[in-house]
């Protein structure tokens, strides 16, 4: 019998939630040595040296705020912000910093961090993360005011506890494809934390948005069901799965996929509701992290999000999800060869 994701509601202990916040598999083995700076862009090589130096300071304690801190006493480097356009290796460098740093340490996307706070509660999240040497936040989202305030407050509390911080950010919705630098936007959004961050600018070629490659064709329904009969496959009707995701906290979506080797979906449909669409984005990210092939009938993934969603403030999320699901669908197509 195939696995039914829509029948799972895993219980994930706090220790597992924290333990899984590490660079995704595609960045599991990167390092400063494996980063290849463009000789024509000196800032890339300079960024590596700044981050090496930052990693070297992580064994030195940062003085916490309090009665015993002397006025003017240096507290060491508090944070670095990697700022650059598309395709310059910000995530590679952030993951390299993570690997070079002493533990305990944490690497999370902005979305994963907000989900962690939602799962634990704000005060418990602060307590859980305060013992970390380093917290890395990839793709700090400047387009979500509510979550931005939440995460900025969390990071400010962690900074007060002596935790070092490192971050990259995404691009504001109206600036997609411009390869712009976002330091001013980032520093404004983190407000009281800005003085703790050193901005590390990374110049490079601007890989402008060129559209998505054609999505793989959908599978016939009978072939989806046939493929789902093999070991390690899940099988769900698309509507059942989208309804079930509303009842599972997004922090558990990774655990939802435990033991799954291939995701099979019946009757994928175009989604118009933004809440449903954003949950699918998170699921797509967890599937992509695990490199799970997808076999699906219905509409192709480039038609899964309605046009108004692709024109709205979260369009970058949706285009990323389409690109990732298309890549997994291509892997799924290879299963029939």
mmCIF file with all atom_site columns, N, CA and C in Angstrom, residues 44-102:
data_model
loop_
_atom_site.group_PDB
_atom_site.id
_atom_site.type_symbol
_atom_site.label_atom_id
_atom_site.label_alt_id
_atom_site.label_comp_id
_atom_site.label_asym_id
_atom_site.label_entity_id
_atom_site.label_seq_id
_atom_site.pdbx_PDB_ins_code
_atom_site.Cartn_x
_atom_site.Cartn_y
_atom_site.Cartn_z
_atom_site.occupancy
_atom_site.B_iso_or_equiv
_atom_site.pdbx_formal_charge
_atom_site.auth_seq_id
_atom_site.auth_comp_id
_atom_site.auth_asym_id
_atom_site.auth_atom_id
_atom_site.pdbx_PDB_model_num
ATOM 1   N N  . UNK A 1 44  ? 34.146 39.491 -4.288 1.00 0.00 ? 44  UNK A N  1
ATOM 2   C CA . UNK A 1 44  ? 33.839 38.104 -3.965 1.00 0.00 ? 44  UNK A CA 1
ATOM 3   C C  . UNK A 1 44  ? 34.949 37.483 -3.117 1.00 0.00 ? 44  UNK A C  1
ATOM 4   N N  . UNK A 1 45  ? 36.189 37.684 -3.529 1.00 0.00 ? 45  UNK A N  1
ATOM 5   C CA . UNK A 1 45  ? 37.312 37.188 -2.733 1.00 0.00 ? 45  UNK A CA 1
ATOM 6   C C  . UNK A 1 45  ? 37.391 37.893 -1.391 1.00 0.00 ? 45  UNK A C  1
ATOM 7   N N  . UNK A 1 46  ? 37.092 39.190 -1.375 1.00 0.00 ? 46  UNK A N  1
ATOM 8   C CA . UNK A 1 46  ? 37.115 39.946 -0.119 1.00 0.00 ? 46  UNK A CA 1
ATOM 9   C C  . UNK A 1 46  ? 36.055 39.425 0.841  1.00 0.00 ? 46  UNK A C  1
ATOM 10  N N  . UNK A 1 47  ? 34.894 39.044 0.310  1.00 0.00 ? 47  UNK A N  1
ATOM 11  C CA . UNK A 1 47  ? 33.824 38.512 1.157  1.00 0.00 ? 47  UNK A CA 1
ATOM 12  C C  . UNK A 1 47  ? 34.274 37.233 1.856  1.00 0.00 ? 47  UNK A C  1
ATOM 13  N N  . UNK A 1 48  ? 34.978 36.375 1.131  1.00 0.00 ? 48  UNK A N  1
ATOM 14  C CA . UNK A 1 48  ? 35.475 35.137 1.735  1.00 0.00 ? 48  UNK A CA 1
ATOM 15  C C  . UNK A 1 48  ? 36.382 35.447 2.918  1.00 0.00 ? 48  UNK A C  1
ATOM 16  N N  . UNK A 1 49  ? 37.284 36.420 2.751  1.00 0.00 ? 49  UNK A N  1
ATOM 17  C CA . UNK A 1 49  ? 38.207 36.759 3.836  1.00 0.00 ? 49  UNK A CA 1
ATOM 18  C C  . UNK A 1 49  ? 37.481 37.360 5.029  1.00 0.00 ? 49  UNK A C  1
ATOM 19  N N  . UNK A 1 50  ? 36.477 38.211 4.776  1.00 0.00 ? 50  UNK A N  1
ATOM 20  C CA . UNK A 1 50  ? 35.704 38.788 5.883  1.00 0.00 ? 50  UNK A CA 1
ATOM 21  C C  . UNK A 1 50  ? 35.002 37.687 6.668  1.00 0.00 ? 50  UNK A C  1
ATOM 22  N N  . UNK A 1 51  ? 34.433 36.721 5.954  1.00 0.00 ? 51  UNK A N  1
ATOM 23  C CA . UNK A 1 51  ? 33.703 35.647 6.623  1.00 0.00 ? 51  UNK A CA 1
ATOM 24  C C  . UNK A 1 51  ? 34.648 34.700 7.352  1.00 0.00 ? 51  UNK A C  1
ATOM 25  N N  . UNK A 1 52  ? 35.808 34.445 6.785  1.00 0.00 ? 52  UNK A N  1
ATOM 26  C CA . UNK A 1 52  ? 36.811 33.643 7.496  1.00 0.00 ? 52  UNK A CA 1
ATOM 27  C C  . UNK A 1 52  ? 37.168 34.303 8.826  1.00 0.00 ? 52  UNK A C  1
ATOM 28  N N  . UNK A 1 53  ? 37.379 35.612 8.780  1.00 0.00 ? 53  UNK A N  1
ATOM 29  C CA . UNK A 1 53  ? 37.733 36.350 9.981  1.00 0.00 ? 53  UNK A CA 1
ATOM 30  C C  . UNK A 1 53  ? 36.591 36.307 10.995 1.00 0.00 ? 53  UNK A C  1
ATOM 31  N N  . UNK A 1 54  ? 35.373 36.460 10.486 1.00 0.00 ? 54  UNK A N  1
ATOM 32  C CA . UNK A 1 54  ? 34.209 36.405 11.373 1.00 0.00 ? 54  UNK A CA 1
ATOM 33  C C  . UNK A 1 54  ? 34.117 35.044 12.053 1.00 0.00 ? 54  UNK A C  1
ATOM 34  N N  . UNK A 1 55  ? 34.324 33.973 11.278 1.00 0.00 ? 55  UNK A N  1
ATOM 35  C CA . UNK A 1 55  ? 34.291 32.623 11.854 1.00 0.00 ? 55  UNK A CA 1
ATOM 36  C C  . UNK A 1 55  ? 35.372 32.459 12.913 1.00 0.00 ? 55  UNK A C  1
ATOM 37  N N  . UNK A 1 56  ? 36.529 33.089 12.682 1.00 0.00 ? 56  UNK A N  1
ATOM 38  C CA . UNK A 1 56  ? 37.629 32.984 13.633 1.00 0.00 ? 56  UNK A CA 1
ATOM 39  C C  . UNK A 1 56  ? 37.347 33.660 14.957 1.00 0.00 ? 56  UNK A C  1
ATOM 40  N N  . UNK A 1 57  ? 36.411 34.607 14.982 1.00 0.00 ? 57  UNK A N  1
ATOM 41  C CA . UNK A 1 57  ? 36.073 35.316 16.214 1.00 0.00 ? 57  UNK A CA 1
ATOM 42  C C  . UNK A 1 57  ? 34.972 34.614 17.012 1.00 0.00 ? 57  UNK A C  1
ATOM 43  N N  . UNK A 1 58  ? 34.413 33.550 16.462 1.00 0.00 ? 58  UNK A N  1
ATOM 44  C CA . UNK A 1 58  ? 33.239 32.965 17.094 1.00 0.00 ? 58  UNK A CA 1
ATOM 45  C C  . UNK A 1 58  ? 33.543 32.223 18.392 1.00 0.00 ? 58  UNK A C  1
ATOM 46  N N  . UNK A 1 59  ? 34.805 31.904 18.638 1.00 0.00 ? 59  UNK A N  1
ATOM 47  C CA . UNK A 1 59  ? 35.156 31.276 19.911 1.00 0.00 ? 59  UNK A CA 1
ATOM 48  C C  . UNK A 1 59  ? 35.337 32.297 21.024 1.00 0.00 ? 59  UNK A C  1
ATOM 49  N N  . UNK A 1 60  ? 35.321 33.574 20.664 1.00 0.00 ? 60  UNK A N  1
ATOM 50  C CA . UNK A 1 60  ? 35.507 34.624 21.664 1.00 0.00 ? 60  UNK A CA 1
ATOM 51  C C  . UNK A 1 60  ? 34.148 35.072 22.155 1.00 0.00 ? 60  UNK A C  1
ATOM 52  N N  . UNK A 1 61  ? 33.921 35.016 23.450 1.00 0.00 ? 61  UNK A N  1
ATOM 53  C CA . UNK A 1 61  ? 32.580 35.351 23.953 1.00 0.00 ? 61  UNK A CA 1
ATOM 54  C C  . UNK A 1 61  ? 32.220 36.801 23.723 1.00 0.00 ? 61  UNK A C  1
ATOM 55  N N  . UNK A 1 62  ? 30.968 37.020 23.374 1.00 0.00 ? 62  UNK A N  1
ATOM 56  C CA . UNK A 1 62  ? 30.421 38.368 23.282 1.00 0.00 ? 62  UNK A CA 1
ATOM 57  C C  . UNK A 1 62  ? 29.827 38.717 24.633 1.00 0.00 ? 62  UNK A C  1
ATOM 58  N N  . UNK A 1 63  ? 30.172 39.861 25.172 1.00 0.00 ? 63  UNK A N  1
ATOM 59  C CA . UNK A 1 63  ? 29.634 40.279 26.464 1.00 0.00 ? 63  UNK A CA 1
ATOM 60  C C  . UNK A 1 63  ? 28.139 40.565 26.338 1.00 0.00 ? 63  UNK A C  1
ATOM 61  N N  . UNK A 1 64  ? 27.368 40.008 27.205 1.00 0.00 ? 64  UNK A N  1
ATOM 62  C CA . UNK A 1 64  ? 25.937 40.282 27.205 1.00 0.00 ? 64  UNK A CA 1
ATOM 63  C C  . UNK A 1 64  ? 25.672 41.650 27.818 1.00 0.00 ? 64  UNK A C  1
ATOM 64  N N  . UNK A 1 65  ? 24.536 42.212 27.457 1.00 0.00 ? 65  UNK A N  1
ATOM 65  C CA . UNK A 1 65  ? 24.131 43.449 28.088 1.00 0.00 ? 65  UNK A CA 1
ATOM 66  C C  . UNK A 1 65  ? 23.843 43.186 29.564 1.00 0.00 ? 65  UNK A C  1
ATOM 67  N N  . UNK A 1 66  ? 24.202 44.128 30.413 1.00 0.00 ? 66  UNK A N  1
ATOM 68  C CA . UNK A 1 66  ? 23.905 43.923 31.822 1.00 0.00 ? 66  UNK A CA 1
ATOM 69  C C  . UNK A 1 66  ? 24.786 44.779 32.701 1.00 0.00 ? 66  UNK A C  1
ATOM 70  N N  . UNK A 1 67  ? 24.697 44.555 33.985 1.00 0.00 ? 67  UNK A N  1
ATOM 71  C CA . UNK A 1 67  ? 25.373 45.395 34.957 1.00 0.00 ? 67  UNK A CA 1
ATOM 72  C C  . UNK A 1 67  ? 26.885 45.291 34.884 1.00 0.00 ? 67  UNK A C  1
ATOM 73  N N  . UNK A 1 68  ? 27.387 44.165 34.398 1.00 0.00 ? 68  UNK A N  1
ATOM 74  C CA . UNK A 1 68  ? 28.820 43.943 34.481 1.00 0.00 ? 68  UNK A CA 1
ATOM 75  C C  . UNK A 1 68  ? 29.553 44.268 33.189 1.00 0.00 ? 68  UNK A C  1
ATOM 76  N N  . UNK A 1 69  ? 28.843 44.864 32.229 1.00 0.00 ? 69  UNK A N  1
ATOM 77  C CA . UNK A 1 69  ? 29.503 45.278 31.001 1.00 0.00 ? 69  UNK A CA 1
ATOM 78  C C  . UNK A 1 69  ? 29.922 46.733 31.140 1.00 0.00 ? 69  UNK A C  1
ATOM 79  N N  . UNK A 1 70  ? 31.204 47.002 30.939 1.00 0.00 ? 70  UNK A N  1
ATOM 80  C CA . UNK A 1 70  ? 31.727 48.348 31.081 1.00 0.00 ? 70  UNK A CA 1
ATOM 81  C C  . UNK A 1 70  ? 31.397 49.184 29.854 1.00 0.00 ? 70  UNK A C  1
ATOM 82  N N  . UNK A 1 71  ? 31.182 50.447 30.088 1.00 0.00 ? 71  UNK A N  1
ATOM 83  C CA . UNK A 1 71  ? 30.895 51.349 28.976 1.00 0.00 ? 71  UNK A CA 1
ATOM 84  C C  . UNK A 1 71  ? 32.044 51.331 27.990 1.00 0.00 ? 71  UNK A C  1
ATOM 85  N N  . UNK A 1 72  ? 31.703 51.197 26.708 1.00 0.00 ? 72  UNK A N  1
ATOM 86  C CA . UNK A 1 72  ? 32.718 51.234 25.668 1.00 0.00 ? 72  UNK A CA 1
ATOM 87  C C  . UNK A 1 72  ? 33.479 49.940 25.503 1.00 0.00 ? 72  UNK A C  1
ATOM 88  N N  . UNK A 1 73  ? 33.180 48.924 26.302 1.00 0.00 ? 73  UNK A N  1
ATOM 89  C CA . UNK A 1 73  ? 33.894 47.655 26.205 1.00 0.00 ? 73  UNK A CA 1
ATOM 90  C C  . UNK A 1 73  ? 33.533 46.953 24.900 1.00 0.00 ? 73  UNK A C  1
ATOM 91  N N  . UNK A 1 74  ? 34.507 46.546 24.069 1.00 0.00 ? 74  UNK A N  1
ATOM 92  C CA . UNK A 1 74  ? 34.180 45.894 22.803 1.00 0.00 ? 74  UNK A CA 1
ATOM 93  C C  . UNK A 1 74  ? 33.524 44.552 23.037 1.00 0.00 ? 74  UNK A C  1
ATOM 94  N N  . UNK A 1 75  ? 32.546 44.264 22.253 1.00 0.00 ? 75  UNK A N  1
ATOM 95  C CA . UNK A 1 75  ? 31.831 43.000 22.412 1.00 0.00 ? 75  UNK A CA 1
ATOM 96  C C  . UNK A 1 75  ? 32.102 42.037 21.271 1.00 0.00 ? 75  UNK A C  1
ATOM 97  N N  . UNK A 1 76  ? 33.027 42.386 20.389 1.00 0.00 ? 76  UNK A N  1
ATOM 98  C CA . UNK A 1 76  ? 33.312 41.515 19.263 1.00 0.00 ? 76  UNK A CA 1
ATOM 99  C C  . UNK A 1 76  ? 32.294 41.692 18.159 1.00 0.00 ? 76  UNK A C  1
ATOM 100 N N  . UNK A 1 77  ? 32.551 41.078 17.002 1.00 0.00 ? 77  UNK A N  1
ATOM 101 C CA . UNK A 1 77  ? 31.632 41.214 15.887 1.00 0.00 ? 77  UNK A CA 1
ATOM 102 C C  . UNK A 1 77  ? 30.301 40.541 16.201 1.00 0.00 ? 77  UNK A C  1
ATOM 103 N N  . UNK A 1 78  ? 29.216 41.253 15.942 1.00 0.00 ? 78  UNK A N  1
ATOM 104 C CA . UNK A 1 78  ? 27.903 40.720 16.300 1.00 0.00 ? 78  UNK A CA 1
ATOM 105 C C  . UNK A 1 78  ? 27.181 40.047 15.160 1.00 0.00 ? 78  UNK A C  1
ATOM 106 N N  . UNK A 1 79  ? 27.409 40.493 13.932 1.00 0.00 ? 79  UNK A N  1
ATOM 107 C CA . UNK A 1 79  ? 26.685 39.908 12.820 1.00 0.00 ? 79  UNK A CA 1
ATOM 108 C C  . UNK A 1 79  ? 27.239 40.338 11.485 1.00 0.00 ? 79  UNK A C  1
ATOM 109 N N  . UNK A 1 80  ? 26.973 39.528 10.461 1.00 0.00 ? 80  UNK A N  1
ATOM 110 C CA . UNK A 1 80  ? 27.345 39.878 9.091  1.00 0.00 ? 80  UNK A CA 1
ATOM 111 C C  . UNK A 1 80  ? 26.124 39.699 8.207  1.00 0.00 ? 80  UNK A C  1
ATOM 112 N N  . UNK A 1 81  ? 26.005 40.582 7.239  1.00 0.00 ? 81  UNK A N  1
ATOM 113 C CA . UNK A 1 81  ? 24.900 40.535 6.281  1.00 0.00 ? 81  UNK A CA 1
ATOM 114 C C  . UNK A 1 81  ? 25.504 40.450 4.890  1.00 0.00 ? 81  UNK A C  1
ATOM 115 N N  . UNK A 1 82  ? 25.191 39.380 4.170  1.00 0.00 ? 82  UNK A N  1
ATOM 116 C CA . UNK A 1 82  ? 25.720 39.159 2.826  1.00 0.00 ? 82  UNK A CA 1
ATOM 117 C C  . UNK A 1 82  ? 24.752 39.758 1.816  1.00 0.00 ? 82  UNK A C  1
ATOM 118 N N  . UNK A 1 83  ? 25.227 40.743 1.079  1.00 0.00 ? 83  UNK A N  1
ATOM 119 C CA . UNK A 1 83  ? 24.367 41.511 0.192  1.00 0.00 ? 83  UNK A CA 1
ATOM 120 C C  . UNK A 1 83  ? 24.872 41.413 -1.234 1.00 0.00 ? 83  UNK A C  1
ATOM 121 N N  . UNK A 1 84  ? 24.036 40.916 -2.119 1.00 0.00 ? 84  UNK A N  1
ATOM 122 C CA . UNK A 1 84  ? 24.440 40.815 -3.512 1.00 0.00 ? 84  UNK A CA 1
ATOM 123 C C  . UNK A 1 84  ? 23.277 40.448 -4.394 1.00 0.00 ? 84  UNK A C  1
ATOM 124 N N  . UNK A 1 85  ? 23.494 40.480 -5.698 1.00 0.00 ? 85  UNK A N  1
ATOM 125 C CA . UNK A 1 85  ? 22.459 40.120 -6.651 1.00 0.00 ? 85  UNK A CA 1
ATOM 126 C C  . UNK A 1 85  ? 22.329 38.619 -6.781 1.00 0.00 ? 85  UNK A C  1
ATOM 127 N N  . UNK A 1 86  ? 21.604 38.191 -7.814 1.00 0.00 ? 86  UNK A N  1
ATOM 128 C CA . UNK A 1 86  ? 21.393 36.767 -8.016 1.00 0.00 ? 86  UNK A CA 1
ATOM 129 C C  . UNK A 1 86  ? 22.641 36.102 -8.574 1.00 0.00 ? 86  UNK A C  1
ATOM 130 N N  . UNK A 1 87  ? 22.865 34.850 -8.150 1.00 0.00 ? 87  UNK A N  1
ATOM 131 C CA . UNK A 1 87  ? 23.917 34.047 -8.748 1.00 0.00 ? 87  UNK A CA 1
ATOM 132 C C  . UNK A 1 87  ? 25.322 34.367 -8.306 1.00 0.00 ? 87  UNK A C  1
ATOM 133 N N  . UNK A 1 88  ? 25.491 35.075 -7.167 1.00 0.00 ? 88  UNK A N  1
ATOM 134 C CA . UNK A 1 88  ? 26.844 35.396 -6.706 1.00 0.00 ? 88  UNK A CA 1
ATOM 135 C C  . UNK A 1 88  ? 27.277 34.499 -5.561 1.00 0.00 ? 88  UNK A C  1
ATOM 136 N N  . UNK A 1 89  ? 26.429 33.576 -5.117 1.00 0.00 ? 89  UNK A N  1
ATOM 137 C CA . UNK A 1 89  ? 26.844 32.584 -4.139 1.00 0.00 ? 89  UNK A CA 1
ATOM 138 C C  . UNK A 1 89  ? 26.621 32.971 -2.691 1.00 0.00 ? 89  UNK A C  1
ATOM 139 N N  . UNK A 1 90  ? 25.602 33.777 -2.406 1.00 0.00 ? 90  UNK A N  1
ATOM 140 C CA . UNK A 1 90  ? 25.358 34.185 -1.015 1.00 0.00 ? 90  UNK A CA 1
ATOM 141 C C  . UNK A 1 90  ? 25.054 32.977 -0.116 1.00 0.00 ? 90  UNK A C  1
ATOM 142 N N  . UNK A 1 91  ? 24.188 32.080 -0.604 1.00 0.00 ? 91  UNK A N  1
ATOM 143 C CA . UNK A 1 91  ? 23.842 30.918 0.222  1.00 0.00 ? 91  UNK A CA 1
ATOM 144 C C  . UNK A 1 91  ? 25.050 30.000 0.382  1.00 0.00 ? 91  UNK A C  1
ATOM 145 N N  . UNK A 1 92  ? 25.836 29.835 -0.676 1.00 0.00 ? 92  UNK A N  1
ATOM 146 C CA . UNK A 1 92  ? 27.062 29.037 -0.595 1.00 0.00 ? 92  UNK A CA 1
ATOM 147 C C  . UNK A 1 92  ? 27.969 29.586 0.508  1.00 0.00 ? 92  UNK A C  1
ATOM 148 N N  . UNK A 1 93  ? 28.145 30.901 0.529  1.00 0.00 ? 93  UNK A N  1
ATOM 149 C CA . UNK A 1 93  ? 29.032 31.503 1.520  1.00 0.00 ? 93  UNK A CA 1
ATOM 150 C C  . UNK A 1 93  ? 28.439 31.427 2.921  1.00 0.00 ? 93  UNK A C  1
ATOM 151 N N  . UNK A 1 94  ? 27.129 31.613 3.047  1.00 0.00 ? 94  UNK A N  1
ATOM 152 C CA . UNK A 1 94  ? 26.500 31.512 4.360  1.00 0.00 ? 94  UNK A CA 1
ATOM 153 C C  . UNK A 1 94  ? 26.637 30.091 4.906  1.00 0.00 ? 94  UNK A C  1
ATOM 154 N N  . UNK A 1 95  ? 26.416 29.100 4.042  1.00 0.00 ? 95  UNK A N  1
ATOM 155 C CA . UNK A 1 95  ? 26.580 27.711 4.469  1.00 0.00 ? 95  UNK A CA 1
ATOM 156 C C  . UNK A 1 95  ? 28.040 27.404 4.798  1.00 0.00 ? 95  UNK A C  1
ATOM 157 N N  . UNK A 1 96  ? 28.969 27.995 4.056  1.00 0.00 ? 96  UNK A N  1
ATOM 158 C CA . UNK A 1 96  ? 30.392 27.795 4.344  1.00 0.00 ? 96  UNK A CA 1
ATOM 159 C C  . UNK A 1 96  ? 30.753 28.353 5.712  1.00 0.00 ? 96  UNK A C  1
ATOM 160 N N  . UNK A 1 97  ? 30.188 29.525 6.044  1.00 0.00 ? 97  UNK A N  1
ATOM 161 C CA . UNK A 1 97  ? 30.397 30.098 7.369  1.00 0.00 ? 97  UNK A CA 1
ATOM 162 C C  . UNK A 1 97  ? 29.861 29.153 8.438  1.00 0.00 ? 97  UNK A C  1
ATOM 163 N N  . UNK A 1 98  ? 28.684 28.612 8.205  1.00 0.00 ? 98  UNK A N  1
ATOM 164 C CA . UNK A 1 98  ? 28.098 27.664 9.151  1.00 0.00 ? 98  UNK A CA 1
ATOM 165 C C  . UNK A 1 98  ? 29.037 26.479 9.378  1.00 0.00 ? 98  UNK A C  1
ATOM 166 N N  . UNK A 1 99  ? 29.550 25.903 8.297  1.00 0.00 ? 99  UNK A N  1
ATOM 167 C CA . UNK A 1 99  ? 30.414 24.729 8.425  1.00 0.00 ? 99  UNK A CA 1
ATOM 168 C C  . UNK A 1 99  ? 31.726 25.059 9.125  1.00 0.00 ? 99  UNK A C  1
ATOM 169 N N  . UNK A 1 100 ? 32.215 26.285 8.939  1.00 0.00 ? 100 UNK A N  1
ATOM 170 C CA . UNK A 1 100 ? 33.499 26.671 9.540  1.00 0.00 ? 100 UNK A CA 1
ATOM 171 C C  . UNK A 1 100 ? 33.366 27.078 11.002 1.00 0.00 ? 100 UNK A C  1
ATOM 172 N N  . UNK A 1 101 ? 32.157 27.368 11.433 1.00 0.00 ? 101 UNK A N  1
ATOM 173 C CA . UNK A 1 101 ? 31.940 27.900 12.782 1.00 0.00 ? 101 UNK A CA 1
ATOM 174 C C  . UNK A 1 101 ? 31.895 26.786 13.817 1.00 0.00 ? 101 UNK A C  1
ATOM 175 N N  . UNK A 1 102 ? 32.322 27.088 15.036 1.00 0.00 ? 102 UNK A N  1
ATOM 176 C CA . UNK A 1 102 ? 32.153 26.126 16.124 1.00 0.00 ? 102 UNK A CA 1
ATOM 177 C C  . UNK A 1 102 ? 30.690 26.039 16.526 1.00 0.00 ? 102 UNK A C  1
#
